[in-house]
Short mmCIF file of C-alpha atoms in Angstrom, two decimals:
data_model
loop_
_atom_site.label_atom_id
_atom_site.label_comp_id
_atom_site.label_asym_id
_atom_site.label_seq_id
_atom_site.Cartn_x
_atom_site.Cartn_y
_atom_site.Cartn_z
CA UNK A 1 51.34 -2.91 53.33
CA UNK A 2 49.32 -6.03 54.32
CA UNK A 3 46.96 -5.42 51.39
CA UNK A 4 49.93 -5.17 48.98
CA UNK A 5 51.40 -8.44 50.28
CA UNK A 6 48.01 -10.11 50.05
CA UNK A 7 47.53 -8.91 46.47
CA UNK A 8 51.04 -10.08 45.54
CA UNK A 9 50.38 -13.52 46.99
CA UNK A 10 47.15 -13.79 45.04
CA UNK A 11 48.86 -12.69 41.84
CA UNK A 12 51.72 -15.18 42.27
CA UNK A 13 49.22 -17.92 43.02
CA UNK A 14 47.24 -17.16 39.86
CA UNK A 15 50.41 -17.06 37.74
CA UNK A 16 51.49 -20.44 39.12
CA UNK A 17 48.02 -21.84 38.44
CA UNK A 18 47.98 -20.63 34.84
CA UNK A 19 51.55 -21.28 33.74
CA UNK A 20 52.74 -24.23 35.85
CA UNK A 21 51.97 -27.56 34.16
CA UNK A 22 50.17 -29.94 36.47
CA UNK A 23 52.32 -32.82 37.61
CA UNK A 24 49.34 -34.89 38.74
CA UNK A 25 46.54 -36.23 36.62
CA UNK A 26 43.09 -36.08 38.24
CA UNK A 27 42.38 -39.42 36.62
CA UNK A 28 45.35 -41.04 38.39
CA UNK A 29 45.15 -42.64 41.81
CA UNK A 30 47.99 -43.53 44.18
CA UNK A 31 47.98 -46.02 47.03
CA UNK A 32 48.16 -44.52 50.51
CA UNK A 33 47.34 -45.27 54.13
CA UNK A 34 44.37 -43.71 55.86
CA UNK A 35 45.88 -40.93 58.06
CA UNK A 36 44.04 -42.00 61.23
CA UNK A 37 43.10 -45.19 63.04
CA UNK A 38 40.23 -47.23 61.60
CA UNK A 39 37.56 -45.93 63.98
CA UNK A 40 38.03 -42.39 62.65
CA UNK A 41 36.30 -42.22 59.28
CA UNK A 42 33.66 -39.56 59.83
CA UNK A 43 34.26 -36.73 57.36
CA UNK A 44 32.63 -33.53 58.58
CA UNK A 45 33.71 -31.27 55.68
CA UNK A 46 34.59 -32.32 52.15
CA UNK A 47 37.07 -30.92 49.66
CA UNK A 48 35.80 -28.05 47.49
CA UNK A 49 37.51 -27.73 44.06
CA UNK A 50 36.48 -24.05 43.93
CA UNK A 51 39.53 -23.39 46.09
CA UNK A 52 41.75 -23.93 43.03
CA UNK A 53 40.23 -20.92 41.26
CA UNK A 54 41.03 -18.55 44.11
CA UNK A 55 43.33 -19.70 46.88
CA UNK A 56 41.77 -17.12 49.22
CA UNK A 57 38.15 -17.83 48.43
CA UNK A 58 37.43 -19.60 51.70
CA UNK A 59 36.49 -22.82 49.89
CA UNK A 60 37.73 -25.91 51.70
CA UNK A 61 41.09 -27.17 50.42
CA UNK A 62 41.10 -30.54 52.23
CA UNK A 63 38.87 -32.93 54.14
CA UNK A 64 38.10 -32.68 57.85
CA UNK A 65 38.06 -36.00 59.70
CA UNK A 66 36.58 -36.04 63.19
CA UNK A 67 38.79 -37.77 65.78
CA UNK A 68 39.54 -37.83 69.51
CA UNK A 69 42.06 -35.46 71.05
CA UNK A 70 45.63 -36.79 70.75
CA UNK A 71 44.67 -39.60 68.31
CA UNK A 72 47.62 -40.73 66.17
CA UNK A 73 48.18 -39.08 62.80
CA UNK A 74 50.00 -41.31 60.28
CA UNK A 75 52.09 -40.51 57.20
CA UNK A 76 49.97 -41.69 54.29
CA UNK A 77 53.00 -42.25 52.06
CA UNK A 78 56.82 -42.29 52.26
CA UNK A 79 58.25 -38.79 52.25
CA UNK A 80 60.22 -36.00 53.90
CA UNK A 81 58.89 -33.51 56.47
CA UNK A 82 59.19 -30.08 54.86
CA UNK A 83 57.63 -28.19 57.76
CA UNK A 84 56.32 -28.93 61.26
CA UNK A 85 55.42 -25.59 62.78
CA UNK A 86 52.67 -23.18 63.81
CA UNK A 87 50.96 -21.82 60.69
CA UNK A 88 48.30 -19.29 61.67
CA UNK A 89 44.74 -20.51 61.07
CA UNK A 90 46.08 -24.04 60.48
CA UNK A 91 47.47 -24.19 64.02
CA UNK A 92 50.23 -26.76 64.25
CA UNK A 93 50.72 -27.87 60.65
CA UNK A 94 52.79 -30.76 59.29
CA UNK A 95 53.74 -30.77 55.59
CA UNK A 96 55.28 -33.82 53.92
CA UNK A 97 56.89 -33.88 50.48
CA UNK A 98 56.47 -37.08 48.41
CA UNK A 99 59.07 -36.92 45.67
CA UNK A 100 57.87 -40.02 43.81
CA UNK A 101 54.39 -38.52 43.57
CA UNK A 102 55.54 -34.93 43.10
CA UNK A 103 52.93 -33.96 45.72
CA UNK A 104 52.69 -32.54 49.22
CA UNK A 105 50.35 -33.82 51.94
CA UNK A 106 49.47 -31.58 54.88
CA UNK A 107 47.98 -32.26 58.32
CA UNK A 108 46.53 -29.31 60.24
CA UNK A 109 45.21 -28.40 63.73
CA UNK A 110 47.55 -30.89 65.46
CA UNK A 111 47.72 -30.85 69.26
CA UNK A 112 51.44 -31.66 68.96
CA UNK A 113 53.91 -32.91 66.35
CA UNK A 114 56.18 -35.97 66.32
CA UNK A 115 58.40 -35.01 63.34
CA UNK A 116 60.82 -32.19 62.53
CA UNK A 117 61.88 -30.33 59.40
CA UNK A 118 64.01 -32.48 57.11
CA UNK A 119 63.07 -35.80 58.76
CA UNK A 120 62.48 -38.76 56.45
CA UNK A 121 59.30 -40.65 57.24
CA UNK A 122 57.92 -43.99 56.16
CA UNK A 123 54.34 -44.76 55.28
CA UNK A 124 52.50 -45.51 58.54
CA UNK A 125 54.87 -43.56 60.83
CA UNK A 126 53.18 -41.48 63.56
CA UNK A 127 53.91 -37.86 62.64
CA UNK A 128 51.60 -36.01 65.02
CA UNK A 129 48.47 -36.02 67.16
CA UNK A 130 44.95 -34.74 66.59
CA UNK A 131 43.95 -31.48 68.20
CA UNK A 132 42.03 -28.27 67.65
CA UNK A 133 44.76 -25.63 67.33
CA UNK A 134 44.42 -22.58 65.11
CA UNK A 135 40.96 -21.74 63.77
CA UNK A 136 39.05 -24.90 64.62
CA UNK A 137 35.62 -25.79 66.02
CA UNK A 138 36.72 -29.07 67.61
CA UNK A 139 39.19 -31.92 67.54
CA UNK A 140 39.74 -33.12 63.99
CA UNK A 141 42.36 -33.65 61.29
CA UNK A 142 42.40 -31.27 58.34
CA UNK A 143 44.03 -33.52 55.72
CA UNK A 144 44.94 -32.17 52.29
CA UNK A 145 47.04 -32.66 49.16
CA UNK A 146 48.64 -30.00 46.96
CA UNK A 147 51.44 -29.68 44.42
CA UNK A 148 52.95 -26.34 45.51
CA UNK A 149 53.69 -24.16 48.53
CA UNK A 150 53.49 -20.39 48.83
CA UNK A 151 55.28 -18.70 51.70
CA UNK A 152 55.53 -22.04 53.48
CA UNK A 153 51.76 -22.59 53.23
CA UNK A 154 49.91 -25.14 51.05
CA UNK A 155 48.88 -23.60 47.75
CA UNK A 156 47.10 -24.43 44.49
CA UNK A 157 46.67 -26.85 42.91
CA UNK A 158 44.77 -28.81 45.59
CA UNK A 159 43.40 -32.32 45.13
CA UNK A 160 40.56 -34.24 46.74
CA UNK A 161 42.21 -36.74 49.14
CA UNK A 162 39.30 -39.11 48.57
CA UNK A 163 39.90 -39.39 44.82
CA UNK A 164 43.63 -38.66 44.56
CA UNK A 165 44.53 -41.65 46.76
CA UNK A 166 43.23 -45.18 47.11
CA UNK A 167 43.74 -46.28 50.67
CA UNK A 168 45.62 -49.51 51.34
CA UNK A 169 43.96 -51.71 53.95
CA UNK A 170 47.05 -53.83 54.71
CA UNK A 171 47.97 -51.89 57.89
CA UNK A 172 45.89 -52.08 61.05
CA UNK A 173 45.46 -48.32 61.22
CA UNK A 174 43.40 -48.19 58.04
CA UNK A 175 39.67 -48.19 57.87
CA UNK A 176 39.01 -51.49 56.20
CA UNK A 177 35.84 -53.20 57.37
CA UNK A 178 33.51 -55.63 55.70
CA UNK A 179 33.42 -53.43 52.62
CA UNK A 180 30.67 -54.13 50.13
CA UNK A 181 30.16 -57.75 51.09
CA UNK A 182 26.56 -58.86 50.97
CA UNK A 183 27.16 -60.59 54.32
CA UNK A 184 27.65 -57.34 56.24
CA UNK A 185 25.64 -56.64 59.39
CA UNK A 186 23.62 -53.79 57.88
CA UNK A 187 19.88 -53.75 58.58
CA UNK A 188 16.94 -53.13 56.24
CA UNK A 189 15.32 -51.09 59.04
CA UNK A 190 17.02 -48.06 57.48
CA UNK A 191 15.69 -48.64 53.96
CA UNK A 192 13.90 -45.69 52.42
CA UNK A 193 14.20 -42.61 50.25
CA UNK A 194 16.57 -39.99 51.61
CA UNK A 195 17.84 -36.56 50.70
CA UNK A 196 21.19 -34.99 51.48
CA UNK A 197 21.61 -32.75 54.51
CA UNK A 198 24.38 -30.27 55.31
CA UNK A 199 25.93 -30.93 51.88
CA UNK A 200 27.01 -27.79 50.05
CA UNK A 201 29.15 -29.23 47.24
CA UNK A 202 28.67 -33.00 46.90
CA UNK A 203 28.56 -36.25 48.85
CA UNK A 204 30.88 -39.05 47.72
CA UNK A 205 29.58 -42.52 46.88
CA UNK A 206 32.16 -44.99 48.20
CA UNK A 207 33.02 -48.53 47.15
CA UNK A 208 32.84 -49.78 50.76
CA UNK A 209 31.81 -48.94 54.34
CA UNK A 210 34.16 -46.03 55.03
CA UNK A 211 35.63 -42.81 53.71
CA UNK A 212 38.92 -44.58 52.91
CA UNK A 213 37.33 -46.43 49.99
CA UNK A 214 37.50 -45.09 46.46
CA UNK A 215 34.85 -42.71 45.18
CA UNK A 216 32.44 -44.19 42.64
CA UNK A 217 30.53 -40.99 42.04
CA UNK A 218 29.09 -37.87 43.64
CA UNK A 219 25.65 -36.96 44.98
CA UNK A 220 24.55 -33.38 44.41
CA UNK A 221 22.99 -31.35 47.26
CA UNK A 222 19.24 -31.93 47.86
CA UNK A 223 19.20 -35.05 45.68
CA UNK A 224 16.97 -38.06 46.28
CA UNK A 225 18.92 -41.15 47.33
CA UNK A 226 17.62 -44.70 47.76
CA UNK A 227 19.03 -46.38 50.87
CA UNK A 228 18.84 -50.17 50.73
CA UNK A 229 20.23 -50.97 54.19
CA UNK A 230 22.63 -49.51 56.73
CA UNK A 231 24.50 -50.09 59.97
CA UNK A 232 23.56 -46.58 61.12
CA UNK A 233 26.86 -45.07 60.00
CA UNK A 234 27.28 -46.22 56.38
CA UNK A 235 24.46 -47.00 53.99
CA UNK A 236 24.14 -49.19 50.89
CA UNK A 237 22.67 -46.72 48.40
CA UNK A 238 21.51 -46.41 44.81
CA UNK A 239 21.76 -43.06 43.05
CA UNK A 240 21.59 -42.29 39.33
CA UNK A 241 22.32 -45.91 38.47
CA UNK A 242 25.34 -46.10 40.81
CA UNK A 243 25.34 -48.66 43.63
CA UNK A 244 27.69 -47.91 46.49
CA UNK A 245 27.96 -46.61 50.03
CA UNK A 246 27.78 -43.22 51.70
CA UNK A 247 27.76 -41.74 55.17
CA UNK A 248 24.40 -41.68 56.97
CA UNK A 249 25.49 -38.48 58.71
CA UNK A 250 24.72 -36.55 55.53
CA UNK A 251 21.42 -38.26 54.70
CA UNK A 252 17.91 -37.55 55.95
CA UNK A 253 14.96 -39.90 55.37
CA UNK A 254 12.00 -38.56 53.43
CA UNK A 255 10.01 -41.73 52.77
CA UNK A 256 9.99 -45.40 53.80
CA UNK A 257 10.47 -48.14 51.20
CA UNK A 258 8.02 -50.99 51.64
CA UNK A 259 8.96 -54.46 50.42
CA UNK A 260 7.08 -55.00 47.14
CA UNK A 261 7.66 -56.71 43.80
CA UNK A 262 5.81 -56.68 40.48
CA UNK A 263 6.13 -58.19 37.03
CA UNK A 264 5.19 -56.67 33.68
CA UNK A 265 5.42 -57.52 29.96
CA UNK A 266 4.59 -61.14 30.81
CA UNK A 267 4.01 -63.93 28.30
CA UNK A 268 1.89 -66.91 29.46
CA UNK A 269 1.29 -70.38 27.97
CA UNK A 270 -2.46 -70.03 27.46
CA UNK A 271 -4.84 -72.96 27.54
CA UNK A 272 -3.81 -75.82 25.31
CA UNK A 273 -0.39 -76.29 23.72
CA UNK A 274 0.48 -78.92 21.14
CA UNK A 275 3.12 -81.46 22.10
CA UNK A 276 6.51 -80.18 20.91
CA UNK A 277 5.37 -76.55 20.82
CA UNK A 278 7.93 -73.87 21.65
CA UNK A 279 7.17 -71.02 24.01
CA UNK A 280 9.24 -67.90 24.76
CA UNK A 281 9.35 -66.74 28.38
CA UNK A 282 9.27 -63.03 29.02
CA UNK A 283 8.58 -60.85 32.02
CA UNK A 284 10.25 -57.83 33.60
CA UNK A 285 10.49 -58.00 37.40
CA UNK A 286 10.80 -54.78 39.39
CA UNK A 287 11.34 -54.64 43.14
CA UNK A 288 11.45 -51.92 45.77
CA UNK A 289 14.30 -53.76 47.50
CA UNK A 290 17.15 -55.82 46.00
CA UNK A 291 16.11 -59.14 44.48
CA UNK A 292 17.95 -61.99 46.19
CA UNK A 293 16.55 -65.13 44.53
CA UNK A 294 14.25 -65.99 41.58
CA UNK A 295 13.03 -69.50 40.87
CA UNK A 296 10.31 -71.41 39.05
CA UNK A 297 9.23 -72.64 35.66
CA UNK A 298 6.99 -75.56 34.74
CA UNK A 299 5.62 -77.92 37.40
CA UNK A 300 3.35 -80.93 36.99
CA UNK A 301 -0.30 -80.66 37.98
CA UNK A 302 0.46 -81.32 41.68
CA UNK A 303 2.27 -77.97 41.73
CA UNK A 304 5.32 -79.55 43.39
CA UNK A 305 6.97 -81.96 40.97
CA UNK A 306 9.43 -80.05 38.80
CA UNK A 307 9.35 -80.54 35.07
CA UNK A 308 11.30 -77.62 33.54
CA UNK A 309 12.63 -75.24 36.20
CA UNK A 310 15.48 -72.81 36.77
CA UNK A 311 16.70 -70.47 39.52
CA UNK A 312 18.79 -67.31 39.51
CA UNK A 313 20.63 -65.29 42.16
CA UNK A 314 20.94 -61.71 40.87
CA UNK A 315 23.92 -59.51 41.67
CA UNK A 316 23.86 -57.30 44.76
CA UNK A 317 21.36 -54.43 44.74
CA UNK A 318 19.48 -55.77 41.70
CA UNK A 319 16.12 -53.98 41.52
CA UNK A 320 15.15 -55.08 38.00
CA UNK A 321 15.37 -58.49 36.32
CA UNK A 322 14.48 -59.64 32.81
CA UNK A 323 13.28 -63.27 32.67
CA UNK A 324 13.99 -63.46 28.94
CA UNK A 325 17.74 -63.17 29.57
CA UNK A 326 18.03 -66.39 31.59
CA UNK A 327 14.83 -68.35 32.20
CA UNK A 328 13.89 -68.36 28.51
CA UNK A 329 17.23 -69.97 27.64
CA UNK A 330 16.94 -72.71 30.28
CA UNK A 331 13.27 -73.78 30.22
CA UNK A 332 12.10 -75.71 27.16
CA UNK A 333 8.34 -76.17 26.75
CA UNK A 334 8.84 -78.37 23.68
CA UNK A 335 10.18 -81.13 25.93
CA UNK A 336 6.87 -81.46 27.80
CA UNK A 337 4.75 -84.56 27.38
CA UNK A 338 0.96 -84.50 27.21
CA UNK A 339 -0.63 -83.51 30.48
CA UNK A 340 -1.64 -80.70 32.82
CA UNK A 341 1.01 -78.24 34.05
CA UNK A 342 1.48 -75.15 36.18
CA UNK A 343 3.75 -72.31 35.07
CA UNK A 344 4.93 -70.48 38.19
CA UNK A 345 7.60 -67.85 38.89
CA UNK A 346 8.49 -66.80 42.44
CA UNK A 347 11.05 -64.41 43.87
CA UNK A 348 12.49 -63.27 47.19
CA UNK A 349 13.95 -59.88 48.09
CA UNK A 350 16.76 -59.12 50.53
CA UNK A 351 14.38 -58.94 53.49
CA UNK A 352 13.25 -62.54 52.93
CA UNK A 353 9.83 -61.46 51.67
CA UNK A 354 8.60 -63.92 49.01
CA UNK A 355 6.36 -63.10 46.04
CA UNK A 356 4.47 -65.35 43.62
CA UNK A 357 4.68 -63.38 40.38
CA UNK A 358 3.18 -65.91 37.93
CA UNK A 359 0.90 -68.85 38.66
CA UNK A 360 -0.81 -70.05 35.47
CA UNK A 361 -2.36 -73.42 34.55
CA UNK A 362 -2.00 -74.83 31.04
CA UNK A 363 -2.00 -78.21 29.38
CA UNK A 364 -0.12 -79.91 26.58
CA UNK A 365 -2.05 -82.11 24.14
CA UNK A 366 -5.70 -82.98 24.90
CA UNK A 367 -7.65 -85.96 26.22
CA UNK A 368 -10.07 -86.70 23.39
CA UNK A 369 -12.45 -88.34 25.86
CA UNK A 370 -12.75 -85.17 27.93
CA UNK A 371 -15.19 -82.38 27.16
CA UNK A 372 -14.30 -78.78 27.87
CA UNK A 373 -16.67 -77.67 30.63
CA UNK A 374 -17.15 -81.18 32.07
CA UNK A 375 -15.87 -80.23 35.52
CA UNK A 376 -17.33 -83.20 37.38
CA UNK A 377 -15.99 -85.67 34.76
CA UNK A 378 -19.33 -87.41 34.10
CA UNK A 379 -19.03 -87.24 30.31
CA UNK A 380 -21.41 -84.30 29.76
CA UNK A 381 -21.88 -80.60 30.53
CA UNK A 382 -24.79 -80.32 32.93
CA UNK A 383 -26.32 -78.12 35.61
CA UNK A 384 -24.02 -79.89 38.09
CA UNK A 385 -20.99 -78.43 36.28
CA UNK A 386 -22.60 -74.98 36.32
CA UNK A 387 -23.17 -75.23 40.09
CA UNK A 388 -19.53 -76.23 40.62
CA UNK A 389 -18.33 -73.30 38.52
CA UNK A 390 -20.60 -70.84 40.31
CA UNK A 391 -19.43 -72.12 43.68
CA UNK A 392 -15.78 -71.61 42.60
CA UNK A 393 -16.40 -68.09 41.31
CA UNK A 394 -18.16 -67.12 44.58
CA UNK A 395 -15.20 -68.44 46.58
CA UNK A 396 -17.25 -71.16 48.26
CA UNK A 397 -15.15 -74.06 46.90
CA UNK A 398 -11.88 -74.59 45.05
CA UNK A 399 -10.77 -76.59 41.98
CA UNK A 400 -7.95 -79.02 41.60
CA UNK A 401 -5.68 -78.53 38.58
CA UNK A 402 -7.68 -80.82 36.28
CA UNK A 403 -10.99 -79.20 37.21
CA UNK A 404 -9.51 -75.76 36.62
CA UNK A 405 -8.32 -76.71 33.14
CA UNK A 406 -11.73 -78.02 32.07
CA UNK A 407 -13.53 -75.07 33.65
CA UNK A 408 -11.41 -72.78 31.43
CA UNK A 409 -13.76 -73.15 28.47
CA UNK A 410 -12.44 -70.21 26.42
CA UNK A 411 -8.80 -71.32 26.98
CA UNK A 412 -7.46 -68.00 28.25
CA UNK A 413 -5.85 -69.59 31.37
CA UNK A 414 -8.41 -67.82 33.55
CA UNK A 415 -11.60 -69.20 35.06
CA UNK A 416 -14.07 -66.34 35.25
CA UNK A 417 -17.64 -65.31 34.41
CA UNK A 418 -16.83 -65.49 30.69
CA UNK A 419 -16.49 -69.25 31.13
CA UNK A 420 -19.81 -69.33 33.03
CA UNK A 421 -21.56 -67.56 30.14
CA UNK A 422 -20.13 -70.06 27.64
CA UNK A 423 -21.10 -72.98 29.89
CA UNK A 424 -24.70 -71.73 30.21
CA UNK A 425 -24.83 -71.37 26.43
CA UNK A 426 -23.65 -74.98 25.96
CA UNK A 427 -26.20 -76.27 28.50
CA UNK A 428 -29.04 -74.36 26.80
CA UNK A 429 -27.96 -75.74 23.42
CA UNK A 430 -27.88 -79.32 24.73
CA UNK A 431 -31.33 -78.94 26.38
CA UNK A 432 -32.85 -77.52 23.21
CA UNK A 433 -31.88 -80.74 21.38
CA UNK A 434 -33.85 -82.90 23.78
#
């Protein structure tokens, strides 16, 4: 007889699933209150949509939120209590009907109940208290949403409470914290590459620090996740191009992320430029950690006085930055007067680590009285200049900006052994004329 009843229930459930039009769109989202006080946001088991294909499959039809024994349970939305009773594996179960949403919410494993059948409740009313009644491994709230009942029990179709509702933070029982503000207290000590742990279906990416924030996306089991920083409970993460937050409880570190920054596809003003010449800035910055600040441009030969400079503050969690999109539009080389200059770009990541990405010497115009290679400024290229260049290349001495420019004989913005070879050739040529 039990098998016949069970089969009948399954059949009715399948008929309802196939022929009953859904009253709720999965793309919609309604405002609700978080069902527990703000300190209870730890979700131990997530909703599994497989439950909608077979209401007896064992797949999870709600979310489990860990909480202390006897913690308040709140009505997430205005409604009417349809049932407050013992319901087998659910233990003490409260079911509310929300006519304006055409949905039921249900709250299972209560230690006791504070509402009765037929009672009207307002959003935020205490309707029961957390417990571990029925089939339960510990104190928690089993919180779910459905659009039908079968034999007084919740039935298909079920909805994910974390995507069906957006949770209003106006009441003090909701889990609003400092959200996704860049000024949160999270530490970079947690930064690294992580993988999911104890995740069988998916892990939600939230829009803030807490499970009451809307879902921005889902992380598949055993995926690699980049954690930027964390407070130990919620982490700022990047996954498949999505920046958001997720619970550290379901993440396990696999590799540290070391602060580092590089630049590629760089254009440099090489050697001499004519007065009024235009130059297009390009360079693609990549960073292991979010880029906080980028600054630089053209400085005079002292390396301090600004001539044409710009600074940018990228959006949160920016790991890549294209100089051509901003710096190239703001810095105009054709406004430079004759003289020696330094083109320098620097950046800082979220940890405060600073990087010099470009540091190149160039000059605009040319002093007709100066000879390329005349490092000591005596009017000729001699052995003395060669000794100075050799000393620089061996790291024994350094050049000032003007010396560096005139040591760059081949005008490639680098002083190296190629310049030494050219200098030796010029000296030999001048000696052969004596």
